[in-house]
Amino acid sequence: EVQLVESGGGVVRPGGSLRLSCAASGFTFDDYGMSWVRQVPGKGLEWVSGINWNGDTTSYEDSVRGRFTISRDNAKNSLYLQMNSLRVEDTALYHCARTPRGEPGAFDLWGQGTMVTVSS
Amino acid sequence: DIQMTQSPSTLSASVGDRVTITCRASQSIRTWLAWYQQKPGKAPKLLISMASTLESGVPSRFRGSGSGTDFTLTISSLQPDDFATYFCQQYKSFYTFGQGTSLDIK
């Protein structure tokens, strides 16, 4: 089955860290760029970070740059998001999503998400 | 940064109705626009890319149009399965989403 499955979310204090993972299956992982998109429950979607097919190009939304690090391991068909210096406003459901390699592309497959709660 | 303004934020309609959702970009994005459908507790589902290209398996009652800064998603005859939240997204420069339109049953 073609799917993305996130894990690693949880409850953390402000200033803490978490590492999210996204396991891909059913397709050739390195045919795709990958992104993390977050969603406050009941609210809209916000792109957080993206990485190209081989990991040599990464990008970040301004509010997370310098605190979050995206990476991937194509041998393990996995995407990661290292989240440091977490803030209350980072609380959200974090989805991973894929986009076809090459030209800019829409996200044609999403995971269900993993919840991150930052609270004291 | 490219901002996306989507309207309306909520829309009440009946089965069989024709509905239209609009999305406006703060600058030209040519046709680098996608539409997604999301149901409660589920991941977003890509419906339309490149402003008007229907994804495989998406019913033909969904239609996307527009270019530059102004775009529309039209559902020609609402079915019970269509009541959901819809988002537009630009992908010309990184990614930005509209605020979403919650489509509910009148």
CSV table of N, CA and C in Angstrom, one decimal, chain A:
chain,number,residue,atom,x,y,z
A,1,GLU,N,0.8,-1.2,0.0
A,1,GLU,CA,0.0,0.0,0.0
A,1,GLU,C,0.9,1.2,0.0
A,2,VAL,N,0.5,2.2,-0.8
A,2,VAL,CA,1.2,3.5,-0.9
A,2,VAL,C,0.8,4.3,0.3
A,3,GLN,N,1.8,4.6,1.2
A,3,GLN,CA,1.4,5.4,2.4
A,3,GLN,C,2.6,6.1,3.0
A,4,LEU,N,2.3,7.0,3.9
A,4,LEU,CA,3.2,7.7,4.7
A,4,LEU,C,2.7,7.6,6.1
A,5,VAL,N,3.6,7.3,7.1
A,5,VAL,CA,3.1,7.1,8.5
A,5,VAL,C,4.1,7.9,9.4
A,6,GLU,N,3.6,8.9,10.1
A,6,GLU,CA,4.4,9.7,11.0
A,6,GLU,C,4.4,9.1,12.4
A,7,SER,N,5.4,9.4,13.1
A,7,SER,CA,5.5,9.0,14.5
A,7,SER,C,6.5,10.0,15.2
A,8,GLY,N,6.5,9.9,16.5
A,8,GLY,CA,7.4,10.7,17.3
A,8,GLY,C,6.8,11.9,18.0
A,9,GLY,N,5.6,12.2,17.8
A,9,GLY,CA,5.0,13.3,18.5
A,9,GLY,C,4.8,13.0,19.9
A,10,GLY,N,4.4,14.1,20.7
A,10,GLY,CA,4.2,13.9,22.1
A,10,GLY,C,4.1,15.3,22.8
A,11,VAL,N,4.1,15.2,24.1
A,11,VAL,CA,4.0,16.4,24.9
A,11,VAL,C,5.4,16.8,25.4
A,12,VAL,N,5.7,18.1,25.2
A,12,VAL,CA,7.1,18.5,25.6
A,12,VAL,C,7.0,19.9,26.2
A,13,ARG,N,7.9,20.2,27.1
A,13,ARG,CA,7.9,21.6,27.7
A,13,ARG,C,8.5,22.6,26.7
A,14,PRO,N,8.1,23.8,26.9
A,14,PRO,CA,8.8,24.9,26.0
A,14,PRO,C,10.3,24.8,26.2
A,15,GLY,N,11.0,24.9,25.1
A,15,GLY,CA,12.5,24.8,25.1
A,15,GLY,C,13.0,23.4,24.9
A,16,GLY,N,12.1,22.4,24.9
A,16,GLY,CA,12.4,21.0,24.7
A,16,GLY,C,12.6,20.7,23.2
A,17,SER,N,12.9,19.4,23.0
A,17,SER,CA,13.1,18.8,21.7
A,17,SER,C,12.3,17.6,21.4
A,18,LEU,N,12.0,17.4,20.2
A,18,LEU,CA,11.4,16.2,19.7
A,18,LEU,C,12.0,15.8,18.3
A,19,ARG,N,11.9,14.6,18.0
A,19,ARG,CA,12.3,14.1,16.6
A,19,ARG,C,11.2,13.4,16.0
A,20,LEU,N,10.6,13.9,14.9
A,20,LEU,CA,9.5,13.3,14.2
A,20,LEU,C,10.1,12.4,13.1
A,21,SER,N,9.4,11.3,12.8
A,21,SER,CA,9.8,10.4,11.7
A,21,SER,C,8.6,10.2,10.8
A,22,CYS,N,8.9,9.9,9.6
A,22,CYS,CA,7.9,9.6,8.6
A,22,CYS,C,8.4,8.4,7.8
A,23,ALA,N,7.6,7.3,7.9
A,23,ALA,CA,8.0,6.1,7.1
A,23,ALA,C,7.2,6.0,5.9
A,24,ALA,N,7.9,5.9,4.8
A,24,ALA,CA,7.3,5.7,3.4
A,24,ALA,C,7.2,4.3,3.0
A,25,SER,N,6.2,3.9,2.3
A,25,SER,CA,6.1,2.6,1.8
A,25,SER,C,5.2,2.5,0.6
A,26,GLY,N,5.5,1.5,-0.3
A,26,GLY,CA,4.7,1.3,-1.5
A,26,GLY,C,5.1,2.1,-2.7
A,27,PHE,N,6.1,2.9,-2.6
A,27,PHE,CA,6.6,3.7,-3.7
A,27,PHE,C,8.1,3.9,-3.6
A,28,THR,N,8.7,4.4,-4.7
A,28,THR,CA,10.1,4.7,-4.7
A,28,THR,C,10.4,6.0,-4.1
A,29,PHE,N,10.9,5.9,-2.8
A,29,PHE,CA,11.0,7.1,-2.0
A,29,PHE,C,11.8,8.2,-2.6
A,30,ASP,N,13.0,7.9,-3.3
A,30,ASP,CA,13.8,8.9,-3.8
A,30,ASP,C,13.4,9.4,-5.1
A,31,ASP,N,12.2,9.1,-5.6
A,31,ASP,CA,11.5,9.8,-6.7
A,31,ASP,C,10.8,11.0,-6.3
A,32,TYR,N,10.8,11.3,-5.0
A,32,TYR,CA,10.0,12.4,-4.4
A,32,TYR,C,10.8,13.3,-3.5
A,33,GLY,N,10.5,14.6,-3.6
A,33,GLY,CA,10.8,15.6,-2.5
A,33,GLY,C,9.8,15.4,-1.4
A,34,MET,N,10.2,15.8,-0.2
A,34,MET,CA,9.3,15.6,0.9
A,34,MET,C,9.2,16.9,1.7
A,35,SER,N,8.1,17.1,2.4
A,35,SER,CA,7.9,18.2,3.2
A,35,SER,C,7.2,17.8,4.5
A,36,TRP,N,7.3,18.7,5.5
A,36,TRP,CA,6.5,18.7,6.7
A,36,TRP,C,5.5,19.8,6.7
A,37,VAL,N,4.3,19.6,7.0
A,37,VAL,CA,3.2,20.6,7.0
A,37,VAL,C,2.5,20.4,8.3
A,38,ARG,N,2.2,21.5,9.0
A,38,ARG,CA,1.6,21.4,10.3
A,38,ARG,C,0.2,22.0,10.3
A,39,GLN,N,-0.6,21.6,11.2
A,39,GLN,CA,-2.0,22.0,11.3
A,39,GLN,C,-2.5,22.1,12.7
A,40,VAL,N,-2.8,23.3,13.2
A,40,VAL,CA,-3.4,23.4,14.5
A,40,VAL,C,-4.8,22.9,14.3
A,41,PRO,N,-5.2,21.9,15.2
A,41,PRO,CA,-6.6,21.3,15.1
A,41,PRO,C,-7.7,22.3,14.9
A,42,GLY,N,-8.5,22.1,13.8
A,42,GLY,CA,-9.5,23.0,13.5
A,42,GLY,C,-9.1,24.2,12.7
A,43,LYS,N,-7.8,24.3,12.4
A,43,LYS,CA,-7.3,25.5,11.7
A,43,LYS,C,-6.7,25.1,10.4
A,44,GLY,N,-6.0,26.1,9.8
A,44,GLY,CA,-5.4,25.9,8.5
A,44,GLY,C,-4.1,25.1,8.5
A,45,LEU,N,-3.5,25.1,7.3
A,45,LEU,CA,-2.3,24.3,7.0
A,45,LEU,C,-1.1,25.3,6.9
A,46,GLU,N,0.0,24.9,7.4
A,46,GLU,CA,1.2,25.7,7.3
A,46,GLU,C,2.4,24.8,6.9
A,47,TRP,N,3.0,25.1,5.8
A,47,TRP,CA,4.2,24.4,5.4
A,47,TRP,C,5.4,24.8,6.4
A,48,VAL,N,6.1,23.8,6.8
A,48,VAL,CA,7.2,24.0,7.8
A,48,VAL,C,8.5,23.9,7.2
A,49,SER,N,8.7,22.8,6.4
A,49,SER,CA,10.1,22.5,5.9
A,49,SER,C,10.0,21.5,4.7
A,50,GLY,N,11.0,21.6,3.8
A,50,GLY,CA,11.0,20.7,2.7
A,50,GLY,C,12.4,20.3,2.4
A,51,ILE,N,12.5,19.1,1.7
A,51,ILE,CA,13.8,18.6,1.3
A,51,ILE,C,13.7,17.9,0.0
A,52,ASN,N,14.8,18.1,-0.8
A,52,ASN,CA,14.7,17.5,-2.2
A,52,ASN,C,14.9,16.0,-2.1
A,53,TRP,N,14.9,15.4,-3.3
A,53,TRP,CA,14.9,13.9,-3.4
A,53,TRP,C,16.2,13.3,-2.8
A,54,ASN,N,17.3,14.0,-2.9
A,54,ASN,CA,18.6,13.3,-2.3
A,54,ASN,C,19.1,14.0,-1.1
A,55,GLY,N,18.4,15.0,-0.6
A,55,GLY,CA,18.7,15.6,0.7
A,55,GLY,C,19.7,16.7,0.6
A,56,ASP,N,20.1,17.1,-0.5
A,56,ASP,CA,21.1,18.2,-0.6
A,56,ASP,C,20.6,19.6,-0.6
A,57,THR,N,19.2,19.7,-0.7
A,57,THR,CA,18.6,21.0,-0.6
A,57,THR,C,17.5,21.0,0.4
A,58,THR,N,17.5,21.9,1.3
A,58,THR,CA,16.5,22.0,2.3
A,58,THR,C,16.0,23.4,2.4
A,59,SER,N,14.8,23.6,2.9
A,59,SER,CA,14.2,24.9,3.1
A,59,SER,C,13.3,24.9,4.3
A,60,TYR,N,13.1,26.1,4.9
A,60,TYR,CA,12.3,26.2,6.1
A,60,TYR,C,11.5,27.4,6.1
A,61,GLU,N,10.3,27.3,6.8
A,61,GLU,CA,9.5,28.5,7.1
A,61,GLU,C,10.3,29.4,8.1
A,62,ASP,N,10.1,30.7,8.0
A,62,ASP,CA,10.9,31.6,8.8
A,62,ASP,C,10.8,31.3,10.3
A,63,SER,N,9.7,31.0,10.8
A,63,SER,CA,9.6,30.9,12.2
A,63,SER,C,10.3,29.6,12.8
A,64,VAL,N,10.6,28.7,12.0
A,64,VAL,CA,11.3,27.5,12.5
A,64,VAL,C,12.8,27.4,12.0
A,65,ARG,N,13.2,28.3,11.1
A,65,ARG,CA,14.6,28.2,10.6
A,65,ARG,C,15.5,28.4,11.8
A,66,GLY,N,16.5,27.6,11.9
A,66,GLY,CA,17.5,27.7,13.0
A,66,GLY,C,17.1,26.8,14.2
A,67,ARG,N,15.8,26.4,14.2
A,67,ARG,CA,15.4,25.5,15.4
A,67,ARG,C,15.1,24.1,14.9
A,68,PHE,N,14.6,24.0,13.7
A,68,PHE,CA,14.2,22.7,13.1
A,68,PHE,C,15.2,22.3,12.1
A,69,THR,N,15.4,21.0,11.9
A,69,THR,CA,16.3,20.4,10.9
A,69,THR,C,15.6,19.2,10.2
A,70,ILE,N,15.4,19.3,8.9
A,70,ILE,CA,14.8,18.3,8.1
A,70,ILE,C,15.9,17.4,7.6
A,71,SER,N,15.7,16.1,7.5
A,71,SER,CA,16.6,15.2,6.9
A,71,SER,C,15.9,14.0,6.4
A,72,ARG,N,16.6,13.2,5.6
A,72,ARG,CA,16.0,11.9,5.1
A,72,ARG,C,17.1,10.9,4.9
A,73,ASP,N,16.6,9.6,5.0
A,73,ASP,CA,17.5,8.5,4.8
A,73,ASP,C,16.8,7.6,3.7
A,74,ASN,N,17.3,7.7,2.5
A,74,ASN,CA,16.6,7.0,1.4
A,74,ASN,C,16.8,5.5,1.5
A,75,ALA,N,17.8,5.1,2.1
A,75,ALA,CA,18.0,3.6,2.3
A,75,ALA,C,17.0,3.1,3.3
A,76,LYS,N,16.5,3.9,4.2
A,76,LYS,CA,15.4,3.5,5.1
A,76,LYS,C,14.0,4.0,4.8
A,77,ASN,N,13.9,4.6,3.6
A,77,ASN,CA,12.6,5.2,3.2
A,77,ASN,C,12.0,6.1,4.3
A,78,SER,N,12.8,6.9,4.8
A,78,SER,CA,12.3,7.7,6.0
A,78,SER,C,12.7,9.1,5.9
A,79,LEU,N,11.8,10.0,6.4
A,79,LEU,CA,12.0,11.4,6.6
A,79,LEU,C,12.0,11.8,8.0
A,80,TYR,N,12.7,12.8,8.4
A,80,TYR,CA,12.8,13.2,9.8
A,80,TYR,C,12.7,14.7,10.0
A,81,LEU,N,12.2,15.1,11.2
A,81,LEU,CA,12.2,16.5,11.5
A,81,LEU,C,12.7,16.6,13.0
A,82,GLN,N,13.9,17.1,13.1
A,82,GLN,CA,14.5,17.4,14.5
A,82,GLN,C,14.0,18.8,14.9
A,83,MET,N,13.3,18.8,16.0
A,83,MET,CA,12.7,20.0,16.5
A,83,MET,C,13.3,20.4,17.8
A,84,ASN,N,14.0,21.5,17.8
A,84,ASN,CA,14.7,22.0,19.1
A,84,ASN,C,14.1,23.3,19.5
A,85,SER,N,14.3,23.7,20.7
A,85,SER,CA,13.9,25.0,21.2
A,85,SER,C,12.4,25.2,20.9
A,86,LEU,N,11.6,24.2,21.3
A,86,LEU,CA,10.2,24.2,20.9
A,86,LEU,C,9.5,25.3,21.7
A,87,ARG,N,8.5,25.9,21.0
A,87,ARG,CA,7.6,27.0,21.6
A,87,ARG,C,6.2,26.5,21.7
A,88,VAL,N,5.4,27.2,22.5
A,88,VAL,CA,4.0,26.9,22.6
A,88,VAL,C,3.3,26.9,21.2
A,89,GLU,N,3.7,27.9,20.4
A,89,GLU,CA,3.1,28.1,19.1
A,89,GLU,C,3.5,27.0,18.1
A,90,ASP,N,4.4,26.1,18.4
A,90,ASP,CA,4.7,25.0,17.6
A,90,ASP,C,3.7,23.8,17.8
A,91,THR,N,2.8,24.0,18.7
A,91,THR,CA,1.8,22.9,19.0
A,91,THR,C,0.9,22.8,17.7
A,92,ALA,N,0.9,21.5,17.2
A,92,ALA,CA,0.1,21.3,16.0
A,92,ALA,C,0.2,19.8,15.6
A,93,LEU,N,-0.6,19.4,14.7
A,93,LEU,CA,-0.5,18.1,14.1
A,93,LEU,C,0.5,18.2,12.9
A,94,TYR,N,1.5,17.4,12.9
A,94,TYR,CA,2.5,17.5,11.9
A,94,TYR,C,2.3,16.3,10.9
A,95,HIS,N,2.1,16.7,9.6
A,95,HIS,CA,2.0,15.8,8.5
A,95,HIS,C,3.3,15.8,7.7
A,96,CYS,N,3.6,14.6,7.2
A,96,CYS,CA,4.6,14.6,6.1
A,96,CYS,C,3.9,14.5,4.8
A,97,ALA,N,4.5,14.9,3.7
A,97,ALA,CA,3.8,14.9,2.4
A,97,ALA,C,4.9,14.8,1.3
A,98,ARG,N,4.5,14.2,0.2
A,98,ARG,CA,5.5,14.1,-0.9
A,98,ARG,C,5.1,14.9,-2.1
A,99,THR,N,6.1,15.3,-2.8
A,99,THR,CA,5.9,16.0,-4.1
A,99,THR,C,6.8,15.4,-5.1
A,100,PRO,N,6.3,15.2,-6.3
A,100,PRO,CA,7.1,14.5,-7.4
A,100,PRO,C,8.4,15.3,-7.6
A,101,ARG,N,9.5,14.5,-7.8
A,101,ARG,CA,10.8,15.1,-8.1
A,101,ARG,C,10.8,15.9,-9.4
A,102,GLY,N,11.5,17.0,-9.4
A,102,GLY,CA,11.5,17.8,-10.6
A,102,GLY,C,11.0,19.1,-10.4
A,103,GLU,N,10.1,19.6,-11.3
A,103,GLU,CA,9.5,20.9,-11.2
A,103,GLU,C,8.7,21.0,-9.9
A,104,PRO,N,8.3,22.3,-9.5
A,104,PRO,CA,7.5,22.4,-8.3
A,104,PRO,C,6.2,21.6,-8.5
A,105,GLY,N,5.8,21.0,-7.4
A,105,GLY,CA,4.7,20.1,-7.4
A,105,GLY,C,3.8,20.2,-6.2
A,106,ALA,N,2.6,19.8,-6.4
A,106,ALA,CA,1.6,19.8,-5.3
A,106,ALA,C,2.0,18.5,-4.5
A,107,PHE,N,1.4,18.4,-3.3
A,107,PHE,CA,1.6,17.3,-2.4
A,107,PHE,C,0.6,16.2,-2.7
A,108,ASP,N,1.0,15.2,-3.4
A,108,ASP,CA,0.0,14.2,-3.9
A,108,ASP,C,-0.2,13.0,-2.9
A,109,LEU,N,0.5,13.0,-1.8
A,109,LEU,CA,0.3,12.0,-0.8
A,109,LEU,C,0.7,12.6,0.6
A,110,TRP,N,-0.2,12.4,1.5
A,110,TRP,CA,0.0,12.9,2.9
A,110,TRP,C,-0.1,11.8,3.9
A,111,GLY,N,0.6,11.9,5.0
A,111,GLY,CA,0.3,11.0,6.1
A,111,GLY,C,-0.8,11.6,7.0
A,112,GLN,N,-1.2,10.8,7.9
A,112,GLN,CA,-2.3,11.2,8.8
A,112,GLN,C,-1.8,12.2,9.9
A,113,GLY,N,-0.5,12.2,10.2
A,113,GLY,CA,0.0,13.2,11.1
A,113,GLY,C,0.3,12.6,12.5
A,114,THR,N,1.2,13.4,13.2
A,114,THR,CA,1.6,13.0,14.6
A,114,THR,C,1.5,14.3,15.3
A,115,MET,N,0.9,14.3,16.5
A,115,MET,CA,0.5,15.5,17.3
A,115,MET,C,1.7,15.9,18.2
A,116,VAL,N,2.0,17.2,18.1
A,116,VAL,CA,3.1,17.7,19.0
A,116,VAL,C,2.4,18.8,19.8
A,117,THR,N,2.5,18.6,21.1
A,117,THR,CA,2.0,19.6,22.1
A,117,THR,C,3.1,20.1,22.9
A,118,VAL,N,3.3,21.5,22.9
A,118,VAL,CA,4.3,22.2,23.7
A,118,VAL,C,3.6,22.9,24.8
A,119,SER,N,3.8,22.5,26.0
A,119,SER,CA,3.1,23.1,27.1
A,119,SER,C,3.9,23.0,28.4
A,120,SER,N,3.7,24.0,29.2
A,120,SER,CA,4.4,23.9,30.5
A,120,SER,C,3.5,23.3,31.6
